PDB file of C-alpha atoms in Angstrom:
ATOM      1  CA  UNK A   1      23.310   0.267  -3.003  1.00 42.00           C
ATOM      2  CA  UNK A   2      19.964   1.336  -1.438  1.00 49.00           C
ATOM      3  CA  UNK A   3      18.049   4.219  -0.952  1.00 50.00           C
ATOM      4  CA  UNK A   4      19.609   7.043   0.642  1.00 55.00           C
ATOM      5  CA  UNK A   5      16.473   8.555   1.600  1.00 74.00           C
ATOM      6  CA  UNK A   6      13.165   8.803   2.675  1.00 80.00           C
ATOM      7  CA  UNK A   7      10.064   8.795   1.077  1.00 87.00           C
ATOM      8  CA  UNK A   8       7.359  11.114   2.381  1.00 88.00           C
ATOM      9  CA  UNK A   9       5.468   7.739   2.782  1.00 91.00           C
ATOM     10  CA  UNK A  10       8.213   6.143   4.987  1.00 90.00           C
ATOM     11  CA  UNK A  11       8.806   9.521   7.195  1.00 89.00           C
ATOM     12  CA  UNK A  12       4.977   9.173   8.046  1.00 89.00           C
ATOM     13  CA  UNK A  13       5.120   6.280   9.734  1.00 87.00           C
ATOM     14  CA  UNK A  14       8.370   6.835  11.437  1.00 86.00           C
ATOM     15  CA  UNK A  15       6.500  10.099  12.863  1.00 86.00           C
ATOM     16  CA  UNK A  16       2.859   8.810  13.504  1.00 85.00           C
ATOM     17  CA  UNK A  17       3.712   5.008  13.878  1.00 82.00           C
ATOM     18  CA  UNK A  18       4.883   3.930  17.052  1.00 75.00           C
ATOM     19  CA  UNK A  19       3.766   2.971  20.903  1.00 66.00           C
ATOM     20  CA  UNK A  20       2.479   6.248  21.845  1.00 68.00           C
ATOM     21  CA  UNK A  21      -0.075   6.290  18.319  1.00 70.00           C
ATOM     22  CA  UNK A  22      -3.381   6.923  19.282  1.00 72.00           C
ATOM     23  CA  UNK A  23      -5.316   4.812  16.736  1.00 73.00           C
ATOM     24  CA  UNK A  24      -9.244   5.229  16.347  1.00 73.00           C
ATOM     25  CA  UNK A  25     -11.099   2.642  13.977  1.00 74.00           C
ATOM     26  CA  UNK A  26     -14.793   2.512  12.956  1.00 73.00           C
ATOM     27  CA  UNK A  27     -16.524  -0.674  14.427  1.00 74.00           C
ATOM     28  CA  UNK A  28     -17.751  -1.470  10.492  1.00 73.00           C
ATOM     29  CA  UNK A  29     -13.795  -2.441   9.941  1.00 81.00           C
ATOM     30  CA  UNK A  30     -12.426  -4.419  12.918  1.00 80.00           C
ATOM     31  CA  UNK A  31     -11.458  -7.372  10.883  1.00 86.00           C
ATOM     32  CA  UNK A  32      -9.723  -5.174   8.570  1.00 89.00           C
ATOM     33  CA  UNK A  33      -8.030  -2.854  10.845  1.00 86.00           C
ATOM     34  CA  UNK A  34      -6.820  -5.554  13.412  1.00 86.00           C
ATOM     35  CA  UNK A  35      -5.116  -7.397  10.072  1.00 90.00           C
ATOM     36  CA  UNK A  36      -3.623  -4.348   8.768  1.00 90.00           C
ATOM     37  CA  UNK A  37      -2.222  -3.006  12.461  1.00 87.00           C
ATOM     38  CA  UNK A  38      -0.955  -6.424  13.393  1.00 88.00           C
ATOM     39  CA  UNK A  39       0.666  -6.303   9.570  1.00 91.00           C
ATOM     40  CA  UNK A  40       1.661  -3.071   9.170  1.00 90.00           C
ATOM     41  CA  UNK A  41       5.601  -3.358  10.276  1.00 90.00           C
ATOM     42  CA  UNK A  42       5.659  -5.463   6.609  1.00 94.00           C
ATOM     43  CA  UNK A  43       4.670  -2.672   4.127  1.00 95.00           C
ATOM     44  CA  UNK A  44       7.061  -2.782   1.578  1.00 95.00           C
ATOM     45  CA  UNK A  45       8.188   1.006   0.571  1.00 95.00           C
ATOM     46  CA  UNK A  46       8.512   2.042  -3.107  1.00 95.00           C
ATOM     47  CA  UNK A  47       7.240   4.426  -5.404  1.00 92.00           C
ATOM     48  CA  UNK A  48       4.387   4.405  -7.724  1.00 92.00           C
ATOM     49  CA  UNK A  49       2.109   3.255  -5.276  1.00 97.00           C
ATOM     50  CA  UNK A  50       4.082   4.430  -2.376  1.00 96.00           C
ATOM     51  CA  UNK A  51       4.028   1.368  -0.434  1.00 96.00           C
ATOM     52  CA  UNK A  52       2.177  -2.293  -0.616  1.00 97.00           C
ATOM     53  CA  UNK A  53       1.127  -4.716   2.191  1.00 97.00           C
ATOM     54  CA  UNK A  54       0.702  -8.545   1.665  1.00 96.00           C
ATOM     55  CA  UNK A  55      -1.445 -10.071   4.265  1.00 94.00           C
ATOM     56  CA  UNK A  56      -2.164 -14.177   2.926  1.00 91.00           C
ATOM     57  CA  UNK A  57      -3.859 -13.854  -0.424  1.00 92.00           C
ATOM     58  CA  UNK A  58      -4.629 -10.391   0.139  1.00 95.00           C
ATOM     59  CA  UNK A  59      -1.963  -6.991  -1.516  1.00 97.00           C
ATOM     60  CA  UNK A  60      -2.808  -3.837   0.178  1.00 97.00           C
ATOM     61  CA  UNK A  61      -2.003  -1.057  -2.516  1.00 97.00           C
ATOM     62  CA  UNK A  62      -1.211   1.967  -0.361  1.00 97.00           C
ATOM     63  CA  UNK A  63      -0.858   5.081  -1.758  1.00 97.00           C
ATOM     64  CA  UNK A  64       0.394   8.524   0.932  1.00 96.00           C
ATOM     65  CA  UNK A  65      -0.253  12.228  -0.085  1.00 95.00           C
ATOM     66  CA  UNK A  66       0.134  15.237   2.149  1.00 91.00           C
ATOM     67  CA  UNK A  67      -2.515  18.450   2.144  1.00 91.00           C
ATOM     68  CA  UNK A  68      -2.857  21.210   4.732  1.00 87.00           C
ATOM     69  CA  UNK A  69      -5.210  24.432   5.501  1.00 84.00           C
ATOM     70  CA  UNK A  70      -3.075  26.860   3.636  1.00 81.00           C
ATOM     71  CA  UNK A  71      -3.390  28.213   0.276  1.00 77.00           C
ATOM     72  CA  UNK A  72      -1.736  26.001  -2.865  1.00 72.00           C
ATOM     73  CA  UNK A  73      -0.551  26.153  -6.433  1.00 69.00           C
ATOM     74  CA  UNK A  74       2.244  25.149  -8.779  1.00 69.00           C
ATOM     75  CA  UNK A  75       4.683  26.476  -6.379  1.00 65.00           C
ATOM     76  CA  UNK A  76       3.043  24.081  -3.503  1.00 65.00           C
ATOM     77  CA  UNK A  77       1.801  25.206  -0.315  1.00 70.00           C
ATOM     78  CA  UNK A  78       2.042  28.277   1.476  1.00 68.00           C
ATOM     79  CA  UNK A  79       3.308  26.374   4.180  1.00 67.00           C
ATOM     80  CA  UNK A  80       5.876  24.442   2.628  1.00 69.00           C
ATOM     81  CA  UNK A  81       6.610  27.787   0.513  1.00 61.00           C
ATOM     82  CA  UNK A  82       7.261  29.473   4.111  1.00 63.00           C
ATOM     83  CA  UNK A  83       9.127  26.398   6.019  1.00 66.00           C
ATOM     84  CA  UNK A  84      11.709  26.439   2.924  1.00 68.00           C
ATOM     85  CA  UNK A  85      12.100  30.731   3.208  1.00 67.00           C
ATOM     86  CA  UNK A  86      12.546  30.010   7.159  1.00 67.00           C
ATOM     87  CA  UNK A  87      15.040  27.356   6.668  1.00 68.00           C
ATOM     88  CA  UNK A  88      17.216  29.185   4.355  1.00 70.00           C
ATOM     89  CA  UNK A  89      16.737  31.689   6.895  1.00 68.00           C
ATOM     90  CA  UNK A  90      18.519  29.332   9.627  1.00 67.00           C
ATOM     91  CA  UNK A  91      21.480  28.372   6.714  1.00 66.00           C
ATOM     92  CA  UNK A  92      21.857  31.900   5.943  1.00 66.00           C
ATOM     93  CA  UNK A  93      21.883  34.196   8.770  1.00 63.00           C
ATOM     94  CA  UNK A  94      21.758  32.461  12.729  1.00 62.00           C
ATOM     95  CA  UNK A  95      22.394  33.075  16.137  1.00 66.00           C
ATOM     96  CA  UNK A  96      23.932  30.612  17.677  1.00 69.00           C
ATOM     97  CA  UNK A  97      23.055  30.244  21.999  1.00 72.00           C
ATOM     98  CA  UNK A  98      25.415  27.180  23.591  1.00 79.00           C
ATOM     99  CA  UNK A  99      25.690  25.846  20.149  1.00 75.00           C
ATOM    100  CA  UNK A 100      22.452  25.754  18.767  1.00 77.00           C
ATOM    101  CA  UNK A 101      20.994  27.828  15.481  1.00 68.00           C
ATOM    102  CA  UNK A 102      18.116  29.297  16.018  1.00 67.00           C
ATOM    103  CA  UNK A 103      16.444  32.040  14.154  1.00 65.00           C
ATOM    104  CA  UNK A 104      13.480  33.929  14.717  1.00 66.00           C
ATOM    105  CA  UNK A 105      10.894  34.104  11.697  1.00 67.00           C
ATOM    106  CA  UNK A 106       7.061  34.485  11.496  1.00 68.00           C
ATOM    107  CA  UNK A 107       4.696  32.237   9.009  1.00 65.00           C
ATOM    108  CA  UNK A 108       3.058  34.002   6.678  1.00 66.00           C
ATOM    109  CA  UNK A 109       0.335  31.952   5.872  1.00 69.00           C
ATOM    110  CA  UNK A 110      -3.643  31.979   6.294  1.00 73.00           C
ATOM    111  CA  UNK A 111      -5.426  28.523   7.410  1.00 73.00           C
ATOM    112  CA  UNK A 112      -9.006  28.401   6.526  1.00 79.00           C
ATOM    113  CA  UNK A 113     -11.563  25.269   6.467  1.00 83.00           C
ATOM    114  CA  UNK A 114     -12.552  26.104   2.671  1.00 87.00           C
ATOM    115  CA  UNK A 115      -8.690  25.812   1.963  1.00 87.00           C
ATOM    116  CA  UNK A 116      -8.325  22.523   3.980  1.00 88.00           C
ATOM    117  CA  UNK A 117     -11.215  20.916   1.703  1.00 91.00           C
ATOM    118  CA  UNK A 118     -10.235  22.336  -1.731  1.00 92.00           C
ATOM    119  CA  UNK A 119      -6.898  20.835  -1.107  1.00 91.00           C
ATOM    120  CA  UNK A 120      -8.277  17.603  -0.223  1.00 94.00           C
ATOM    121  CA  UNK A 121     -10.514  16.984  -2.527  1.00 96.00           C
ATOM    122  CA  UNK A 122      -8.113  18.233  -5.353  1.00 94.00           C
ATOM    123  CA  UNK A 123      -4.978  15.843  -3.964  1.00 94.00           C
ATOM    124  CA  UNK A 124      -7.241  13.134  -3.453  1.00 97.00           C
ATOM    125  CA  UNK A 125      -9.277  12.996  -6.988  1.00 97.00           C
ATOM    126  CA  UNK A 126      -5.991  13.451  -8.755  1.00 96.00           C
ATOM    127  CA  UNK A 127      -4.369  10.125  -7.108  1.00 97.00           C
ATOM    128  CA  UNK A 128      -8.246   8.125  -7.232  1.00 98.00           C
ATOM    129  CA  UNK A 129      -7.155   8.418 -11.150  1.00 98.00           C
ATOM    130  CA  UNK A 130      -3.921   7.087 -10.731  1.00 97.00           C
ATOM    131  CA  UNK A 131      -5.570   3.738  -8.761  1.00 97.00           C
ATOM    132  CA  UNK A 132      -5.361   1.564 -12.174  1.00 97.00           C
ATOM    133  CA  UNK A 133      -1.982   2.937 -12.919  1.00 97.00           C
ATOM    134  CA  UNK A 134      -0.676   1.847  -9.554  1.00 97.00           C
ATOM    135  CA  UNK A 135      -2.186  -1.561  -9.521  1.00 97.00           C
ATOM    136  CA  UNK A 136      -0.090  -1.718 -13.369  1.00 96.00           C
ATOM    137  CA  UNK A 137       3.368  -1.268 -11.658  1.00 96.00           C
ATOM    138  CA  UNK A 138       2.799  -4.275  -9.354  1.00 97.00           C
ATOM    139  CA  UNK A 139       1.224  -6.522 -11.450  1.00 96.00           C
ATOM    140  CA  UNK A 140       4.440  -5.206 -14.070  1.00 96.00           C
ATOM    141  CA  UNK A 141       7.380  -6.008 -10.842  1.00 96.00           C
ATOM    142  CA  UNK A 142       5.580  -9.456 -10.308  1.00 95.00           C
ATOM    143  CA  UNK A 143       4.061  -8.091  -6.710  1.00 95.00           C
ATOM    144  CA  UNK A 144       0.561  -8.630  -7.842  1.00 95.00           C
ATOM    145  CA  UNK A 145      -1.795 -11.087  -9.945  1.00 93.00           C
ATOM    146  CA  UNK A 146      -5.048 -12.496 -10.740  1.00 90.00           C
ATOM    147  CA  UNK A 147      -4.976 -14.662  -7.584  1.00 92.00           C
ATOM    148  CA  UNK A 148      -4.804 -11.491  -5.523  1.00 94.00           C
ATOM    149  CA  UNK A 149      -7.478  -9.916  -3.353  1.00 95.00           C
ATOM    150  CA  UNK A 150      -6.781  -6.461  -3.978  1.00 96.00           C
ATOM    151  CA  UNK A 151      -7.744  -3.637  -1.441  1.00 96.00           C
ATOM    152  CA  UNK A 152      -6.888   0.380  -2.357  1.00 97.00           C
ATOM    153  CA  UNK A 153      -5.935   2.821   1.056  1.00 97.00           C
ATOM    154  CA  UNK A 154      -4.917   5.624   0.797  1.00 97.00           C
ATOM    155  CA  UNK A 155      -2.793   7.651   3.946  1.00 95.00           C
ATOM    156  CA  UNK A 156      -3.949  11.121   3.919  1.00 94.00           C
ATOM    157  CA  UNK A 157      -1.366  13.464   5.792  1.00 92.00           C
ATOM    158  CA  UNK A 158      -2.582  16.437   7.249  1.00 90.00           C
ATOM    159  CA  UNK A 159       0.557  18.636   7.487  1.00 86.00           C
ATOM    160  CA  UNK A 160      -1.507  21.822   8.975  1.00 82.00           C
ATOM    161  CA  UNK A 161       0.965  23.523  11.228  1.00 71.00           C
ATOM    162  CA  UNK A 162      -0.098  22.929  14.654  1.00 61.00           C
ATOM    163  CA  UNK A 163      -2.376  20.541  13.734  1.00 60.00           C
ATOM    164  CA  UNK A 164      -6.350  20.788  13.279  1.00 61.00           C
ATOM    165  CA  UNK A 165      -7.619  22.706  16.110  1.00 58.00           C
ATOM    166  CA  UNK A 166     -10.383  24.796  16.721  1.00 57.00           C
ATOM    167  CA  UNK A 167     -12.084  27.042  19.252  1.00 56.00           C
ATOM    168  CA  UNK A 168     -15.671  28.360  19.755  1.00 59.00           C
ATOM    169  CA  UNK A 169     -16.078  28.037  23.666  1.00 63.00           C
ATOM    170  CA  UNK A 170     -13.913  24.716  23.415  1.00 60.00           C
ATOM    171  CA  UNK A 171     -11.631  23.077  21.422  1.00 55.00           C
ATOM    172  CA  UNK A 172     -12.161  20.338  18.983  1.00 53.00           C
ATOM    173  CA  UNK A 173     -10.849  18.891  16.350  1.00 59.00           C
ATOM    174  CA  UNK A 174     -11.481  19.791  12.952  1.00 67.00           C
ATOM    175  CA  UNK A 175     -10.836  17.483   9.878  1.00 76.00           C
ATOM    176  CA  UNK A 176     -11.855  16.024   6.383  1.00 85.00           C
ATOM    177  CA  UNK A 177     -13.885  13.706   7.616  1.00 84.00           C
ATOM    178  CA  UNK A 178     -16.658  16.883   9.445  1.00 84.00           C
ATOM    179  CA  UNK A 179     -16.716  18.230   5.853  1.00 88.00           C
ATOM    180  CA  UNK A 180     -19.523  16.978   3.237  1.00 92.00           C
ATOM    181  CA  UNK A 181     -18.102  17.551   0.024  1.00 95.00           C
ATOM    182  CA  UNK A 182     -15.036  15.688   1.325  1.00 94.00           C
ATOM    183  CA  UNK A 183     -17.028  13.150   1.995  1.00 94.00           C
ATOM    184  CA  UNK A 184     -18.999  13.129  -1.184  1.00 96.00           C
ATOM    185  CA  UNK A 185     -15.717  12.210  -3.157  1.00 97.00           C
ATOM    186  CA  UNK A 186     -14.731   9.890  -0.845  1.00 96.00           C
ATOM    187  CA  UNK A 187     -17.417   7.539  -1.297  1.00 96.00           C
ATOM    188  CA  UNK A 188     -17.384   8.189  -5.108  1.00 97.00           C
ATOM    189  CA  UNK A 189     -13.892   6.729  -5.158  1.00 97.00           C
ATOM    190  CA  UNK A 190     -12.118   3.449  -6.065  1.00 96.00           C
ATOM    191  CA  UNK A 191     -10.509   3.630  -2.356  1.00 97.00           C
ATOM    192  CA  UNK A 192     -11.466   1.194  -0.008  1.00 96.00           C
ATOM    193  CA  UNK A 193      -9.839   2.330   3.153  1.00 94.00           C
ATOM    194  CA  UNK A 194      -8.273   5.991   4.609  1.00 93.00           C
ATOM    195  CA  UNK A 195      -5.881   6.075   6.906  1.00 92.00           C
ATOM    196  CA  UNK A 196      -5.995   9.896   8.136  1.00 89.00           C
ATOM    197  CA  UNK A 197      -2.454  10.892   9.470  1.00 87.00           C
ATOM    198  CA  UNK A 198      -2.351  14.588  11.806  1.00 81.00           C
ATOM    199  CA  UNK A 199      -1.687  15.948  15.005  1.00 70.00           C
TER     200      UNK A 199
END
């Protein structure tokens, strides 16, 4: 019997992967991107790294965590925190219009730049440690071996309600990637290659 679910992993890609994705690749990884995009309908889902991709000779470990703007602890982030208060909201006590539940709640949360990098950084060092245990698990199911040319990316969710916007005159876009320290750990990491998931 299989899975009755969805990982967080495989819900990504249902949301972000399909004809409409808008994908932007730096120059320095054409070879790399065009294998992995003409690939990508083969990653194989599981947990503990969250996903693999085989390409020839080469195993793509792939590994997805989420982070947003808002505030988190133990208890997770104030936006999940919120989105599971409004949806017991919507189980609890509805109005129903031609059918349909609705309910009318307000976020409490506060976004903030400092809170978008803390979270980053924090989510992303923690699973960088975890890059030997994943490449364990596969070599333990049989998925990977010496013979393999072994590449690390991680898929980096950015679950910011609304997305990373910003104004000052205009909008623009706001992300991990326009923040130093970010940065910093990035290229002190075992990854190889980010693919950076938001609307």
């Amino acid at each position: 019997m299989g899975k009755s679910y969805l990982s967080e992993f495989e819900l990504c890609f249902n949301e972000y992967f399909d004809k409409s994705t808008k994908i932007y690749s730096l120059k320095s990884i054409d070879d790399f991107s065009n294998d992995f995009f003409d690939n990508y309908t083969r990653i194989n889902f599981r947990d503990n790294p969250d996903g693999y991709l085989k390409i020839g000779n080469k195993i793509v470990v792939i590994e997805h965590f989420e982070y947003d703007a808002t505030k988190n602890d133990k208890k997770g982030s104030e936006t999940r925190i919120e989105e599971s208060r409004i949806d017991r909201q919507l189980n609890n006590k509805h109005y129903t219009i031609d059918g349909v539940k609705y309910v009318h709640e307000e976020m409490n949360v506060t976004y903030s730049t400092e809170q978008l990098r803390d979270n980053f950084i924090k989510i992303f060092s923690d699973h960088n440690l975890k890059i030997n245990q994943y490449k364990k698990e596969l070599i333990e199911d049989g998925i990977l071996d010496d013979n393999n040319e072994v590449t690390v990316m991680f898929c980096c969710e950015d679950k910011t309600i609304f997305g990373c916007m910003g104004y000052d005159e205009q909008k623009y876009d706001f992300n991990i990637l326009d923040i130093k320290e970010c940065i910093d750990v990035i290229l002190d990491s075992d990854v190889d290659y980010l693919l950076l998931c938001n609307s």
